[in-house]
């Protein structure tokens, strides 16, 4: 039991250690309230995407199309915005369409028992084609109304709206995953699918749900990113797949039995975001940032294995 | 009638797993279901549980025909609960949550009320007289604790028909007794129990009726009190029963050995045959392991300790200073109650479980480090308790599973010799009488006993000189059980060392030359198995446990 605690706090300790190192190296630039608020804003889209990845990993699957869904969400929201659609409707439409994509993923995987890896790889390619068809490959920025950028830049009592959105989602889904029947059933499916099936849990329904939630989160994140930068890039979602799953993997080290968890994913995302922020302040070239961030991810997993004592 | 089936059929890959099954049972009836490996027992109960859909036939429940496919949740709604041979628990969930899985979660405003769940689980555990820590996760529990959790879980529903598939396979005698008490209490309340087991004593002692299956077909249903063990065995194995079984096993031994050594002589006469086999195997033993102490083919087997474990402490603190001396040419039994560390001790010797201190000697030479590859190199073969979890890669084929330890041996110049391997695997299938479609069949599709034979085939391919067997006959049928016993006895007679761990004392008294008793992580005493009584061993066991707790 002691080992578990060590392991659980190990990941949090690593996060604190990273903060401490940057704090010592660049106390002024890094250790300011403003920078911390900045970090939460920077990490919010990734955090939201990673939340979606958490659901999919909880049922023991993968969603490789998640990056393309992020791009799609941004493109849809932006395309509607330049046609004068109210901003709330733009966001809603982006999320709903991305839920639809997730449902198709989940349906194919659950119904035909295809590997999620392959299904979502195909879906990602399909979506990339769709995005190109919608935009002709060009970034959408002409004619985006000011109102569309409000969610991206709005601050409430000094806290960015994006940060608040992520925080509310994390709180809600933490309760959802840990304390509601549906969340527990997702864990049951991931823990032992046969056992879950025999226990009368409807596999089909919950696996589709996991992918639908993943789509919803990715779509929302895409729309928020488009709103923040005031444009929608066809490749805006690139890199989100690896980063979000890395966050979930790091997060798995937080839970007692190595399963994904909402809090774990938050800590995982925070580690990645603090690294990116700190290394930028240190003016580390971006290739070095990649090397160091990748190394940290691998280290986290190795440290967990060593901590587990086997 | 509570349950009636008529003409149930189920085919896998064109082969009948169950054929024209007519069956019925009443409320409050305990009905035994027996049959050899692949007789169709598992298939039948999985159809009742909604796991498989029957290809044909009909099911009536309380006289009403069930229409359409029976899904797992339908079956549960009717009140049919199955406790499967393998634990089906969510590893990361606590006992409490596993128990409540499949029930609606108690919740308020959509949030789960954990306290209520805990109360319900503990109340049911108390009612059944099971005292275990339900806050531990399933991953942290041992086999018997997991079984207890499953039993509690099954009882949480309004259970009309409880189906138990080999429930005692991983239980100690005490726990078995407890389970029987529960089953009898259920019967009094009008719940029916369908009891699947290979342990015929249990069937005879517990059930009202017994149904015998063979090759997917029902052979007979009889009142238990009107049938004896001998008759049951006859029905299960077919008319030619025991004598034919013996002959088959002897032939099996010859071909199995000749696969490796090119020895093919098969004398006609029974005793002569045994002798030749033994000599052939002694020769093989010398070649492979170079033990040099197996020269004596007469009954006085050599006394040198071929395997010695000294003061083994496992890193997790379960094994606490266990020592064992196992001579070549003998079967050394290890008996212990659940939680005594018998499995863990064996795993330490094999190097699968990490040790803190202690040493293992093979033929007097201390092994520098304990690890499975080292152990295999030193001639050990490990038959582990958790067949589907740790022994087999169930999605792999029969061939791939057999070759798992011998991949290097069957490779030349970096290439795996598929043809040679295939030939060997086919010989193994024939000699061990493994019921499968071919070397390419997934082991997941085989019955428990046939899976165990695949595990043994794998071990034989490494030509071991030390057998470490943990519950090797767990959940296998009588014939396979006898085959395994004979195989290990032959190995011992050929000068090899056999360590046989079992929770079934009667079985150990039957097969072992000596019985080491394990309690609280230590070997407390070793008995020579001469006129040894169960009571004697058990007394020693309980005494040691009591001393430990006192």
Coordinates of N, CA and C in Angstrom, one line a residue, chain A residues 1 4 175-202 256-259 309-310, chain B residues 51 72-73 76-77 82 84 87-93 97 101-105 107 110-114 135-137 139-140 153 315 352-354:
Chain A
X1 N 0.8 -1.2 0.0 CA 0.0 0.0 0.0 C 0.9 1.3 0.0
X4 N 2.1 2.3 -3.4 CA 1.1 3.0 -4.2 C 1.1 4.5 -3.9
X175 N -16.2 14.0 -11.4 CA -17.3 13.4 -10.7 C -18.0 12.3 -11.5
X176 N -18.1 12.6 -12.8 CA -18.8 11.7 -13.8 C -18.0 10.3 -13.8
X177 N -16.7 10.4 -13.9 CA -16.0 9.1 -14.0 C -15.9 8.4 -12.7
X178 N -15.7 9.1 -11.6 CA -15.5 8.4 -10.3 C -16.8 8.1 -9.6
X179 N -17.8 8.9 -9.8 CA -18.9 8.8 -8.9 C -20.3 8.6 -9.6
X180 N -20.3 8.3 -10.9 CA -21.6 8.0 -11.5 C -21.5 6.6 -12.1
X181 N -22.7 6.0 -12.1 CA -22.7 4.6 -12.7 C -22.1 4.5 -14.1
X182 N -22.4 5.5 -14.9 CA -21.9 5.4 -16.3 C -20.4 5.4 -16.3
X183 N -19.8 6.3 -15.5 CA -18.3 6.4 -15.5 C -17.7 5.0 -15.0
X184 N -18.3 4.5 -14.0 CA -17.8 3.2 -13.4 C -17.9 2.1 -14.5
X185 N -19.0 2.2 -15.2 CA -19.1 1.1 -16.3 C -18.1 1.2 -17.3
X186 N -17.7 2.5 -17.7 CA -16.6 2.7 -18.6 C -15.3 2.0 -18.1
X187 N -15.1 2.2 -16.8 CA -13.9 1.6 -16.2 C -14.0 0.1 -16.2
X188 N -15.2 -0.4 -15.9 CA -15.4 -1.9 -15.9 C -15.1 -2.5 -17.3
X189 N -15.5 -1.8 -18.3 CA -15.2 -2.3 -19.7 C -13.7 -2.3 -20.0
X190 N -13.1 -1.3 -19.6 CA -11.6 -1.2 -19.8 C -10.9 -2.2 -19.0
X191 N -11.4 -2.5 -17.8 CA -10.7 -3.4 -16.8 C -10.8 -4.8 -17.2
X192 N -11.9 -5.3 -17.7 CA -12.1 -6.7 -18.1 C -13.4 -6.7 -18.9
X193 N -13.2 -6.7 -20.2 CA -14.3 -6.6 -21.1 C -15.3 -7.8 -20.9
X194 N -14.7 -9.0 -20.8 CA -15.6 -10.2 -20.7 C -16.4 -10.1 -19.4
X195 N -15.7 -9.7 -18.3 CA -16.4 -9.6 -17.0 C -17.5 -8.6 -17.1
X196 N -17.2 -7.5 -17.8 CA -18.2 -6.4 -17.9 C -19.5 -6.9 -18.7
X197 N -19.2 -7.6 -19.7 CA -20.2 -8.2 -20.6 C -21.1 -9.1 -19.8
X198 N -20.4 -10.0 -19.1 CA -21.2 -11.0 -18.3 C -22.0 -10.4 -17.2
X199 N -21.5 -9.2 -16.7 CA -22.2 -8.5 -15.6 C -23.3 -7.7 -16.2
X200 N -23.6 -7.9 -17.5 CA -24.8 -7.2 -18.1 C -24.5 -5.8 -18.5
X201 N -23.3 -5.3 -18.6 CA -23.0 -4.0 -19.0 C -23.1 -3.9 -20.5
X202 N -23.8 -2.9 -21.0 CA -24.0 -2.9 -22.5 C -22.8 -2.3 -23.1
X256 N -3.8 4.5 -8.5 CA -3.3 3.3 -7.7 C -3.1 2.1 -8.6
X257 N -4.0 1.9 -9.5 CA -3.8 0.6 -10.3 C -3.5 0.9 -11.7
X258 N -3.0 2.1 -12.0 CA -2.5 2.4 -13.3 C -3.5 2.6 -14.4
X259 N -4.7 2.9 -14.0 CA -5.8 3.1 -15.0 C -5.9 4.7 -15.2
X309 N 8.0 -1.4 -8.4 CA 8.8 -2.4 -7.8 C 8.8 -3.8 -8.4
X310 N 8.5 -3.8 -9.7 CA 8.5 -5.1 -10.4 C 9.1 -5.0 -11.8
Chain B
X51 N -24.1 -16.2 -22.9 CA -22.8 -15.8 -23.5 C -22.7 -16.4 -24.9
X72 N -26.9 -11.9 -22.1 CA -26.4 -12.0 -20.7 C -27.4 -11.3 -19.7
X73 N -27.8 -10.1 -20.1 CA -28.7 -9.4 -19.2 C -30.1 -10.0 -19.0
X76 N -29.7 -12.9 -16.6 CA -29.6 -12.4 -15.2 C -30.9 -11.9 -14.7
X77 N -31.7 -11.4 -15.6 CA -33.1 -10.9 -15.2 C -33.9 -12.1 -14.8
X82 N -24.1 -17.2 -13.2 CA -23.0 -18.1 -13.4 C -21.8 -17.7 -12.7
X84 N -18.1 -18.4 -13.1 CA -17.3 -19.1 -14.1 C -16.0 -19.7 -13.4
X87 N -11.9 -16.3 -12.9 CA -12.4 -15.2 -12.2 C -12.7 -14.1 -13.3
X88 N -13.9 -13.6 -13.2 CA -14.3 -12.5 -14.0 C -14.5 -11.2 -13.2
X89 N -13.4 -10.6 -12.8 CA -13.5 -9.4 -11.9 C -12.7 -8.3 -12.6
X90 N -13.1 -7.1 -12.3 CA -12.4 -5.9 -12.8 C -11.2 -5.7 -11.9
X91 N -9.9 -5.9 -12.4 CA -8.8 -5.8 -11.5 C -8.7 -4.5 -10.7
X92 N -9.0 -3.4 -11.3 CA -8.8 -2.1 -10.6 C -9.9 -1.8 -9.6
X93 N -11.0 -2.6 -9.6 CA -12.1 -2.3 -8.8 C -11.9 -2.9 -7.4
X97 N -17.0 -2.9 -5.1 CA -17.5 -2.5 -6.4 C -17.7 -3.7 -7.4
X101 N -21.2 -4.9 -9.2 CA -21.2 -4.7 -10.7 C -22.3 -5.5 -11.3
X102 N -23.0 -4.8 -12.2 CA -24.2 -5.5 -12.8 C -25.5 -5.2 -12.1
X103 N -25.4 -4.8 -10.9 CA -26.6 -4.3 -10.2 C -26.7 -2.8 -10.5
X104 N -27.9 -2.2 -10.4 CA -27.9 -0.8 -10.6 C -27.2 -0.2 -9.4
X105 N -26.3 0.8 -9.7 CA -25.5 1.4 -8.7 C -26.5 2.2 -7.8
X107 N -27.7 5.3 -6.2 CA -27.3 6.7 -6.4 C -28.3 7.7 -6.1
X110 N -27.8 11.2 -9.3 CA -26.9 10.7 -10.3 C -25.5 10.4 -9.7
X111 N -25.3 10.6 -8.5 CA -24.0 10.3 -7.9 C -24.1 9.0 -7.1
X112 N -23.1 8.2 -7.2 CA -23.1 6.9 -6.5 C -22.9 7.0 -5.0
X113 N -23.7 6.3 -4.3 CA -23.6 6.3 -2.8 C -22.7 5.1 -2.4
X114 N -21.5 5.4 -2.3 CA -20.5 4.4 -2.0 C -20.8 3.7 -0.7
X135 N -12.3 -4.1 0.7 CA -11.9 -2.8 0.2 C -10.6 -2.9 -0.7
X136 N -10.0 -4.1 -0.6 CA -8.9 -4.4 -1.5 C -9.4 -4.4 -2.9
X137 N -8.5 -4.1 -3.9 CA -8.9 -4.3 -5.3 C -8.7 -5.7 -5.7
X139 N -7.1 -6.9 -8.0 CA -5.8 -7.2 -8.4 C -4.9 -7.6 -7.2
X140 N -5.3 -7.1 -6.0 CA -4.5 -7.4 -4.8 C -5.0 -8.7 -4.1
X153 N -21.1 -11.8 -5.1 CA -21.7 -11.1 -6.2 C -23.0 -11.8 -6.8
X315 N 10.3 -11.2 -1.7 CA 10.4 -9.8 -1.5 C 9.1 -9.2 -0.9
X352 N 10.2 -16.6 -10.9 CA 9.1 -15.7 -11.4 C 8.8 -14.6 -10.4
X353 N 8.8 -15.0 -9.1 CA 8.6 -14.1 -8.0 C 9.9 -13.7 -7.4
X354 N 10.1 -12.4 -7.2 CA 11.4 -11.9 -6.7 C 11.6 -12.4 -5.2

